[in-house]
mmCIF file of C-alpha atoms in Angstrom:
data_model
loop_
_atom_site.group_PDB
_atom_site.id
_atom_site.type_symbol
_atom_site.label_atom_id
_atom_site.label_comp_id
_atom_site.label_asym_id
_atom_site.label_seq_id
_atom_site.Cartn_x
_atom_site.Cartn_y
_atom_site.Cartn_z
ATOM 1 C CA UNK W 1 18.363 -21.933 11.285
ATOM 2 C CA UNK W 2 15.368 -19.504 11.634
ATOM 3 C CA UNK W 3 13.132 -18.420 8.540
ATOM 4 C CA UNK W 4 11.627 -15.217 9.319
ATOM 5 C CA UNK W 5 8.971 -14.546 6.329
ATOM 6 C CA UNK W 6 7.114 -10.893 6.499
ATOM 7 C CA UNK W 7 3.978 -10.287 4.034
ATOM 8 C CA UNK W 8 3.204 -6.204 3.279
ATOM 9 C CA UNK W 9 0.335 -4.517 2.006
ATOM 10 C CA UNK W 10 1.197 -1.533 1.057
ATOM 11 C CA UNK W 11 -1.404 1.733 1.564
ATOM 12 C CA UNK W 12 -0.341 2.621 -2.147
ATOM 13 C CA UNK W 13 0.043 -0.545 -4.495
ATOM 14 C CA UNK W 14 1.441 1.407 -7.564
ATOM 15 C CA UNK W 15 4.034 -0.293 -9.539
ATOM 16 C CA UNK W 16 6.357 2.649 -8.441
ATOM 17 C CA UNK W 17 5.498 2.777 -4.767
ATOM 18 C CA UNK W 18 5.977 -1.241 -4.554
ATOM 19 C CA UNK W 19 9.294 -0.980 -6.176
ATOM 20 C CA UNK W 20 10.600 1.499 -3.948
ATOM 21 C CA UNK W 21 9.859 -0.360 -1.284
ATOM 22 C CA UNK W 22 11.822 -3.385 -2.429
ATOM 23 C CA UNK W 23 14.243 -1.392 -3.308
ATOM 24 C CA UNK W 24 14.399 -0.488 0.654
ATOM 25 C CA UNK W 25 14.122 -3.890 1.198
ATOM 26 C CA UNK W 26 16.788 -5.461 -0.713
ATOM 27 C CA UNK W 27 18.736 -2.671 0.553
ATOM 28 C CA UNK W 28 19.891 -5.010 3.652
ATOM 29 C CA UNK W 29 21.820 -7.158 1.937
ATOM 30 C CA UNK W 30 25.665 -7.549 2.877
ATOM 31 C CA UNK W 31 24.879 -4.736 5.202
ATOM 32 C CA UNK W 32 23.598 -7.095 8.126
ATOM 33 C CA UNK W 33 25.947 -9.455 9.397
ATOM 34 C CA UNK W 34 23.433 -12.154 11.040
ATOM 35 C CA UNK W 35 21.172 -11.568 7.572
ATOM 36 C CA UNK W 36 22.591 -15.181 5.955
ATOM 37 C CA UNK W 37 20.065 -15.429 3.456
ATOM 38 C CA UNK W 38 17.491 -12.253 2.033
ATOM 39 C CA UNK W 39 14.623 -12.484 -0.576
ATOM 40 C CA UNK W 40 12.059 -9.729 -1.974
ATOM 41 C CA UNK W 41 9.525 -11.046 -4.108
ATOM 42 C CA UNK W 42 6.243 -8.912 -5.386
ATOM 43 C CA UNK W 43 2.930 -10.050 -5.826
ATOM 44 C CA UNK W 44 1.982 -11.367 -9.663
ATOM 45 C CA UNK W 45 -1.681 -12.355 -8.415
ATOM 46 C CA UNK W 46 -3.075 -9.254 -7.673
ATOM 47 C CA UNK W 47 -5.889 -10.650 -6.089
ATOM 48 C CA UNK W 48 -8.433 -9.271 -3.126
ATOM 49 C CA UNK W 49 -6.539 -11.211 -0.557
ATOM 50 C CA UNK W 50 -2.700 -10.263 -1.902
ATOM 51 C CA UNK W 51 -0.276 -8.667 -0.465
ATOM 52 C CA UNK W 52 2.370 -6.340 -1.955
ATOM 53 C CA UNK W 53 5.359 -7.663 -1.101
ATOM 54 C CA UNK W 54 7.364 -10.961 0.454
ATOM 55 C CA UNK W 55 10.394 -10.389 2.360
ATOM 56 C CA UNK W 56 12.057 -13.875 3.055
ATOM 57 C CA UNK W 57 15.027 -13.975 5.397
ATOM 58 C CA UNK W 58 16.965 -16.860 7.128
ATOM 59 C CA UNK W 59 19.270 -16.418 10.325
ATOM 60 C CA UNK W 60 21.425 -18.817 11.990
ATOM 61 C CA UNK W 61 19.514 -18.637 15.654
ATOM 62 C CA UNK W 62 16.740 -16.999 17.368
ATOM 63 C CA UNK W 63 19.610 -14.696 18.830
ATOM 64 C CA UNK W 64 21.098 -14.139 15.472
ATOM 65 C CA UNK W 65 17.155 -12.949 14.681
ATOM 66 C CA UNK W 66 17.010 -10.369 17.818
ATOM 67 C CA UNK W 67 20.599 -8.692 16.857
ATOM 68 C CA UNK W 68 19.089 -8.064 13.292
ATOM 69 C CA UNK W 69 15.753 -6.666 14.777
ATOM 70 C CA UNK W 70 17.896 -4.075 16.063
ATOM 71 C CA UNK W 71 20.360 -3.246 13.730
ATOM 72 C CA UNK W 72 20.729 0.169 12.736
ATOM 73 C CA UNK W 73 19.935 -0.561 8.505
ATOM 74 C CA UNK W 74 17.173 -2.593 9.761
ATOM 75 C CA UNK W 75 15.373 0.199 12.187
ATOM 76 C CA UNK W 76 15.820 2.575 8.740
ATOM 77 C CA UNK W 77 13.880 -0.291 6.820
ATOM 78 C CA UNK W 78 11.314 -0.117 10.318
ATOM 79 C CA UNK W 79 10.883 3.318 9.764
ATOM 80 C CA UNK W 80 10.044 3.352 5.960
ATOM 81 C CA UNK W 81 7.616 0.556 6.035
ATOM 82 C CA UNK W 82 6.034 2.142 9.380
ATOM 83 C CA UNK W 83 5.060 4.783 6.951
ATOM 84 C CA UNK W 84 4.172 3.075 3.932
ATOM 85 C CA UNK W 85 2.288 -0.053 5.106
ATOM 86 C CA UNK W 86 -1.142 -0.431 5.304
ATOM 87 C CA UNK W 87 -0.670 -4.146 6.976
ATOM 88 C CA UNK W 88 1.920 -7.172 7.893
ATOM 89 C CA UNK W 89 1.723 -10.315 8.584
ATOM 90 C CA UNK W 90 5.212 -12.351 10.090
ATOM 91 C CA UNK W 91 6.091 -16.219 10.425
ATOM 92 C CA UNK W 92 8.932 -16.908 11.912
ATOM 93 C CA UNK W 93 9.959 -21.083 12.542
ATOM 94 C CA UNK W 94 12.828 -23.313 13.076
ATOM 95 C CA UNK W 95 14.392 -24.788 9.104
#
């Protein structure tokens, strides 16, 4: 299995702006076949170094990964955070 973890900061951190962009986010689920596993979770910290927003997914193979980097829902969910983010961070290893 592949974890693929993605850290957002967002260039507006309002409540309102950080919820619609989970919403966007949690939008993928069931819509992605190779997606097995999707999490959104939102800063409570709120400190200098935080970022906005977790997104936590899980894939059964690196080639499982690549399809999903390519789906059509997921270039929408490219497309919206190429707009809203300020700055990301990825992980992506073997669980």
């Amino acid at each position: 299995m592949i974890t693929h973890i993605v850290l957002f900061k967002l260039k507006d951190g309002s409540p309102e702006s950080v919820a619609r962009t989970v919403q966007v986010l949690r939008n993928m689920e069931g819509k992605i076949d190779e997606l097995k596993y999707i999490e959104v979770g939102t800063d409570v910290l709120h400190s200098e170094r935080s970022y906005h927003i977790a997104l936590v997914t899980k894939f059964d193979s690196m080639d499982a990964l690549n399809a999903y980097q390519v789906h059509p829902v997921h270039k929408e969910v490219i497309a919206h955070m190429t707009e809203v983010r300020e700055a990301s961070v990825s992980v992506d290893y073997e669980s």
